[in-house]
């Protein structure tokens, strides 16, 4: 895919010799403009341009990105003395004030921008908290998400984030309390649905035998569907989703009447818990459909 075909954002655009004076020179009096000279045949351009586009989005309008195809805009490239691509120029106050030639790492580009006082917007407590949650830094996530909720009581993302955090810690009560704080509409989000599914799955194994005891039971009685069902849930919550799904599909194949089609119903909860985009979900749905036919 060529740079001009890549998904641009609100802060990046293609520019020609006709609109360069307005969109770059004039605009740079109020907002810095990074000009990316590139070509379709340029390999390094295909690496650099996506980095620049992502930075333009991340910086949220702190600078604009203007992209120039030198094969279509040779006169514009010649006017700027472009001899090789990629070449990047930074315009401020109607003039080029800095730049570089060749692909550069993201850190070097950020340093150049910072040198000219161009910084990304500060990250919010909510965004930082969600990032901490995704990376498993649960204590930091709790502190930041609670801060976000204090700043905006009732915030859906913060509340669901705290529910997900409670689920990650295995705290059923805290997860349920956070979900109950949501409105019916807020509970419709996939993230809230995942926590709700987690709570229902936990209910299957509450006050039941631990995993090792279930394994011992299955060694003695391999056809014990109840033990197999509970062990499948334990495996999911311990992180072995593939084994869990395989076990539930096997139970579904053996006996659809077990727990009133309980294996299929549990699989639907597993799908909600994992999320529709999870590759295992797509595969398991196909297998389930075959069993239902």
Short mmCIF file of C-alpha atoms in Angstrom, two decimals:
data_model
loop_
_atom_site.label_atom_id
_atom_site.label_comp_id
_atom_site.label_asym_id
_atom_site.label_seq_id
_atom_site.Cartn_x
_atom_site.Cartn_y
_atom_site.Cartn_z
CA UNK A 1 0.00 0.00 0.00
CA UNK A 2 1.37 3.40 -0.97
CA UNK A 3 1.53 6.24 1.57
CA UNK A 4 -1.15 8.22 -0.27
CA UNK A 5 -3.49 5.22 0.07
CA UNK A 6 -2.96 4.80 3.80
CA UNK A 7 -5.65 5.88 6.19
CA UNK A 8 -5.10 9.54 6.85
CA UNK A 9 -6.58 11.32 9.84
CA UNK A 10 -7.98 14.75 10.53
CA UNK A 11 -4.46 16.15 10.90
CA UNK A 12 -2.78 14.76 7.76
CA UNK A 13 -3.48 15.38 4.09
CA UNK A 14 -2.01 15.34 0.59
CA UNK A 15 -0.86 18.70 -0.76
CA UNK A 16 -0.15 20.04 -4.27
CA UNK A 17 1.71 23.04 -5.60
CA UNK A 18 -1.62 24.85 -5.95
CA UNK A 19 -2.70 24.56 -2.32
CA UNK A 20 0.77 24.48 -0.70
CA UNK A 21 0.80 28.26 -0.04
CA UNK A 22 -2.49 28.09 1.83
CA UNK A 23 -2.37 24.68 3.52
CA UNK A 24 1.31 24.77 4.51
CA UNK A 25 2.83 28.25 4.43
CA UNK A 26 -0.20 30.14 5.68
CA UNK A 27 -1.28 27.44 8.12
CA UNK A 28 2.20 27.29 9.65
CA UNK A 29 1.71 30.80 11.08
CA UNK A 30 -0.80 29.36 13.54
CA UNK A 31 0.07 25.65 13.59
CA UNK A 32 3.36 23.87 12.77
CA UNK A 33 3.24 21.82 9.57
CA UNK A 34 5.44 18.80 8.89
CA UNK A 35 5.89 18.28 5.13
CA UNK A 36 6.63 14.72 4.01
CA UNK A 37 8.15 14.43 0.52
CA UNK A 38 7.74 10.83 -0.64
CA UNK A 39 7.50 8.63 -3.75
CA UNK A 40 5.66 5.43 -4.65
CA UNK A 41 8.93 3.65 -5.45
CA UNK A 42 10.60 4.65 -2.18
CA UNK A 43 10.88 1.75 0.27
CA UNK A 44 11.83 3.83 3.35
CA UNK A 45 8.83 6.09 2.66
CA UNK A 46 6.52 3.15 3.29
CA UNK A 47 8.05 2.84 6.75
CA UNK A 48 8.25 6.52 7.61
CA UNK A 49 4.89 7.83 6.40
CA UNK A 50 2.77 5.59 8.68
CA UNK A 51 4.89 6.73 11.63
CA UNK A 52 4.28 10.37 10.72
CA UNK A 53 0.55 9.77 10.27
CA UNK A 54 0.29 8.05 13.63
CA UNK A 55 2.20 10.87 15.31
CA UNK A 56 -0.09 13.45 13.72
CA UNK A 57 -3.04 11.57 15.22
CA UNK A 58 -1.36 11.05 18.60
CA UNK A 59 -0.43 14.72 18.85
CA UNK A 60 -4.07 15.66 18.32
CA UNK A 61 -3.51 18.71 16.13
CA UNK A 62 -0.33 20.00 17.76
CA UNK A 63 1.04 19.86 14.22
CA UNK A 64 -0.29 19.11 10.74
CA UNK A 65 1.19 16.60 8.30
CA UNK A 66 1.26 17.58 4.62
CA UNK A 67 2.28 14.82 2.19
CA UNK A 68 3.87 15.57 -1.20
CA UNK A 69 4.21 12.92 -3.92
CA UNK A 70 7.36 14.12 -5.68
CA UNK A 71 6.49 12.31 -8.92
CA UNK A 72 3.24 14.24 -9.17
CA UNK A 73 4.62 17.45 -7.68
CA UNK A 74 8.15 17.61 -9.13
CA UNK A 75 8.17 21.42 -9.27
CA UNK A 76 7.27 21.64 -5.59
CA UNK A 77 9.99 19.15 -4.69
CA UNK A 78 12.57 20.99 -6.82
CA UNK A 79 11.62 24.30 -5.22
CA UNK A 80 12.51 22.80 -1.84
CA UNK A 81 15.74 21.28 -3.10
CA UNK A 82 14.60 17.73 -2.49
CA UNK A 83 17.28 15.38 -3.82
CA UNK A 84 16.23 12.14 -2.14
CA UNK A 85 13.21 10.73 -0.38
CA UNK A 86 11.95 10.61 2.17
CA UNK A 87 12.68 14.23 2.99
CA UNK A 88 10.77 15.91 5.80
CA UNK A 89 10.62 19.64 6.50
CA UNK A 90 9.08 21.40 9.48
CA UNK A 91 7.35 24.68 8.67
CA UNK A 92 6.73 27.32 11.34
CA UNK A 93 5.86 30.96 10.82
CA UNK A 94 5.73 30.53 7.06
CA UNK A 95 9.28 29.15 6.77
CA UNK A 96 11.00 25.74 6.93
CA UNK A 97 12.85 25.70 10.25
CA UNK A 98 14.07 22.11 10.53
CA UNK A 99 13.92 18.73 8.88
CA UNK A 100 15.65 15.49 8.03
CA UNK A 101 16.32 13.10 5.16
CA UNK A 102 15.83 9.34 5.27
CA UNK A 103 13.65 7.19 7.50
CA UNK A 104 13.98 8.06 11.18
CA UNK A 105 12.79 6.21 14.27
CA UNK A 106 9.75 7.54 16.06
CA UNK A 107 11.81 8.67 19.04
CA UNK A 108 14.01 10.89 16.87
CA UNK A 109 10.96 12.51 15.28
CA UNK A 110 9.39 13.14 18.67
CA UNK A 111 12.67 14.73 19.80
CA UNK A 112 12.69 17.04 16.78
CA UNK A 113 9.11 18.09 17.48
CA UNK A 114 9.85 18.66 21.17
CA UNK A 115 12.86 20.81 20.22
CA UNK A 116 10.39 23.17 18.58
CA UNK A 117 7.93 23.11 21.46
CA UNK A 118 5.55 20.64 19.85
CA UNK A 119 4.23 18.18 22.43
CA UNK A 120 1.39 15.65 22.43
CA UNK A 121 -1.64 16.40 24.60
CA UNK A 122 -1.32 15.11 28.16
CA UNK A 123 -2.79 11.64 28.61
CA UNK A 124 -5.89 11.54 30.79
CA UNK A 125 -6.15 9.51 33.98
CA UNK A 126 -8.77 7.39 32.22
CA UNK A 127 -6.60 6.57 29.22
CA UNK A 128 -3.56 5.94 31.38
CA UNK A 129 -5.61 3.74 33.68
CA UNK A 130 -6.96 1.66 30.80
CA UNK A 131 -3.44 1.28 29.43
CA UNK A 132 -2.24 0.12 32.84
CA UNK A 133 -5.11 -2.37 32.99
CA UNK A 134 -4.25 -3.80 29.57
CA UNK A 135 -0.61 -4.22 30.58
CA UNK A 136 -1.49 -5.93 33.87
CA UNK A 137 -0.37 -3.10 36.18
CA UNK A 138 -3.44 -3.53 38.35
CA UNK A 139 -2.50 -1.30 41.31
CA UNK A 140 -1.69 1.62 39.00
CA UNK A 141 -4.86 0.93 37.01
CA UNK A 142 -7.02 1.07 40.13
CA UNK A 143 -5.52 4.37 41.29
CA UNK A 144 -5.90 6.01 37.87
CA UNK A 145 -9.39 4.69 37.14
CA UNK A 146 -10.61 5.78 40.56
CA UNK A 147 -9.15 9.23 39.84
CA UNK A 148 -10.97 9.30 36.49
CA UNK A 149 -14.23 8.30 38.16
CA UNK A 150 -13.80 11.01 40.79
CA UNK A 151 -13.25 13.57 38.02
CA UNK A 152 -16.32 12.37 36.13
CA UNK A 153 -18.73 10.36 38.30
CA UNK A 154 -20.64 7.78 36.30
CA UNK A 155 -18.06 7.59 33.51
CA UNK A 156 -18.80 4.34 31.69
CA UNK A 157 -15.24 3.48 30.68
CA UNK A 158 -13.86 4.10 34.17
CA UNK A 159 -16.59 2.06 35.86
CA UNK A 160 -16.29 -0.83 33.41
CA UNK A 161 -12.51 -0.60 33.75
CA UNK A 162 -12.80 -1.04 37.51
CA UNK A 163 -15.15 -3.97 36.97
CA UNK A 164 -12.61 -5.57 34.61
CA UNK A 165 -9.88 -4.91 37.17
CA UNK A 166 -11.91 -6.63 39.87
CA UNK A 167 -12.43 -9.59 37.55
CA UNK A 168 -8.69 -9.75 36.86
CA UNK A 169 -8.15 -9.99 40.62
CA UNK A 170 -10.86 -12.60 41.02
CA UNK A 171 -12.95 -10.29 43.21
CA UNK A 172 -16.51 -11.32 42.39
CA UNK A 173 -18.21 -8.89 44.78
CA UNK A 174 -16.29 -5.83 43.57
CA UNK A 175 -16.91 -6.74 39.93
CA UNK A 176 -20.62 -7.15 40.57
CA UNK A 177 -20.80 -3.87 42.51
CA UNK A 178 -19.19 -1.98 39.64
CA UNK A 179 -21.56 -3.49 37.08
CA UNK A 180 -24.56 -2.66 39.24
CA UNK A 181 -23.43 0.98 39.24
CA UNK A 182 -23.95 1.08 35.46
CA UNK A 183 -27.19 1.94 33.71
CA UNK A 184 -28.89 -0.65 31.52
CA UNK A 185 -27.57 1.10 28.42
CA UNK A 186 -24.02 1.23 29.80
CA UNK A 187 -24.14 -2.51 30.44
CA UNK A 188 -24.57 -3.15 26.72
CA UNK A 189 -20.91 -2.43 25.96
CA UNK A 190 -18.79 -5.48 25.00
CA UNK A 191 -16.42 -4.75 27.90
CA UNK A 192 -19.27 -4.76 30.42
CA UNK A 193 -20.64 -7.89 28.77
CA UNK A 194 -17.30 -9.62 29.26
CA UNK A 195 -17.38 -8.89 33.00
CA UNK A 196 -21.01 -10.01 33.23
CA UNK A 197 -20.08 -13.26 31.48
CA UNK A 198 -17.14 -13.69 33.87
CA UNK A 199 -19.50 -13.38 36.84
CA UNK A 200 -21.90 -15.98 35.41
CA UNK A 201 -19.05 -18.36 34.67
CA UNK A 202 -17.75 -17.95 38.22
CA UNK A 203 -21.17 -18.89 39.55
CA UNK A 204 -20.80 -22.33 37.93
CA UNK A 205 -17.81 -23.17 40.13
CA UNK A 206 -18.73 -21.28 43.30
CA UNK A 207 -18.66 -23.54 46.36
CA UNK A 208 -17.63 -26.46 44.16
CA UNK A 209 -14.56 -28.72 44.20
CA UNK A 210 -11.18 -27.20 43.30
CA UNK A 211 -9.55 -28.09 39.96
CA UNK A 212 -7.33 -30.87 41.33
CA UNK A 213 -10.29 -32.61 42.94
CA UNK A 214 -12.18 -32.40 39.65
CA UNK A 215 -9.23 -33.90 37.79
CA UNK A 216 -9.09 -36.75 40.31
CA UNK A 217 -12.81 -37.38 39.81
CA UNK A 218 -12.38 -37.52 36.03
CA UNK A 219 -9.55 -40.02 36.36
CA UNK A 220 -11.90 -42.32 38.25
CA UNK A 221 -15.04 -41.53 36.24
CA UNK A 222 -14.08 -40.20 32.77
CA UNK A 223 -17.74 -39.79 31.78
CA UNK A 224 -18.59 -37.50 34.70
CA UNK A 225 -19.95 -34.58 32.69
CA UNK A 226 -20.50 -32.38 35.73
CA UNK A 227 -16.85 -32.66 36.76
CA UNK A 228 -15.76 -32.06 33.18
CA UNK A 229 -18.03 -29.04 32.91
CA UNK A 230 -16.73 -27.44 36.09
CA UNK A 231 -13.12 -28.17 35.16
CA UNK A 232 -13.69 -26.51 31.77
CA UNK A 233 -14.79 -23.33 33.54
CA UNK A 234 -11.79 -23.46 35.87
CA UNK A 235 -9.50 -23.82 32.88
CA UNK A 236 -11.00 -20.79 31.19
CA UNK A 237 -10.62 -18.60 34.25
CA UNK A 238 -7.06 -19.84 34.70
CA UNK A 239 -6.22 -18.64 31.20
CA UNK A 240 -6.46 -21.87 29.19
CA UNK A 241 -9.33 -20.81 26.93
CA UNK A 242 -8.48 -23.31 24.20
CA UNK A 243 -8.74 -26.33 26.52
CA UNK A 244 -11.90 -24.94 28.08
CA UNK A 245 -13.64 -24.48 24.74
CA UNK A 246 -12.57 -27.94 23.58
CA UNK A 247 -13.98 -29.49 26.77
CA UNK A 248 -17.30 -27.68 26.47
CA UNK A 249 -17.67 -28.60 22.80
CA UNK A 250 -16.99 -32.24 23.72
CA UNK A 251 -19.69 -32.15 26.41
CA UNK A 252 -22.10 -30.52 23.98
CA UNK A 253 -21.42 -33.30 21.48
CA UNK A 254 -21.92 -36.04 24.09
CA UNK A 255 -25.13 -34.81 25.70
CA UNK A 256 -27.17 -31.77 24.68
CA UNK A 257 -29.53 -32.47 27.58
CA UNK A 258 -26.80 -32.05 30.20
CA UNK A 259 -27.70 -29.07 32.39
CA UNK A 260 -30.47 -28.25 29.91
CA UNK A 261 -28.06 -27.57 27.03
CA UNK A 262 -25.65 -26.15 29.59
CA UNK A 263 -22.48 -26.65 27.57
CA UNK A 264 -23.82 -24.56 24.68
CA UNK A 265 -25.03 -21.84 27.05
CA UNK A 266 -21.66 -21.81 28.80
CA UNK A 267 -19.89 -21.52 25.44
CA UNK A 268 -21.94 -18.42 24.64
CA UNK A 269 -20.75 -16.91 27.90
CA UNK A 270 -17.19 -17.87 27.03
CA UNK A 271 -17.57 -16.07 23.70
CA UNK A 272 -18.78 -12.93 25.48
CA UNK A 273 -15.91 -13.21 27.94
CA UNK A 274 -13.24 -13.58 25.25
CA UNK A 275 -14.73 -11.04 22.84
CA UNK A 276 -16.04 -11.43 19.29
CA UNK A 277 -12.66 -10.65 17.71
CA UNK A 278 -10.83 -13.44 19.55
CA UNK A 279 -9.63 -16.00 16.95
CA UNK A 280 -10.71 -18.89 19.15
CA UNK A 281 -14.27 -17.55 19.22
CA UNK A 282 -14.58 -17.50 15.44
CA UNK A 283 -13.26 -21.06 15.22
CA UNK A 284 -15.46 -22.37 18.05
CA UNK A 285 -18.61 -20.76 16.65
CA UNK A 286 -18.08 -22.71 13.45
CA UNK A 287 -17.67 -25.96 15.37
CA UNK A 288 -20.75 -25.21 17.45
CA UNK A 289 -22.81 -24.56 14.32
CA UNK A 290 -21.80 -27.98 12.98
CA UNK A 291 -22.93 -29.65 16.21
CA UNK A 292 -26.28 -27.86 16.10
CA UNK A 293 -27.05 -29.10 12.59
#
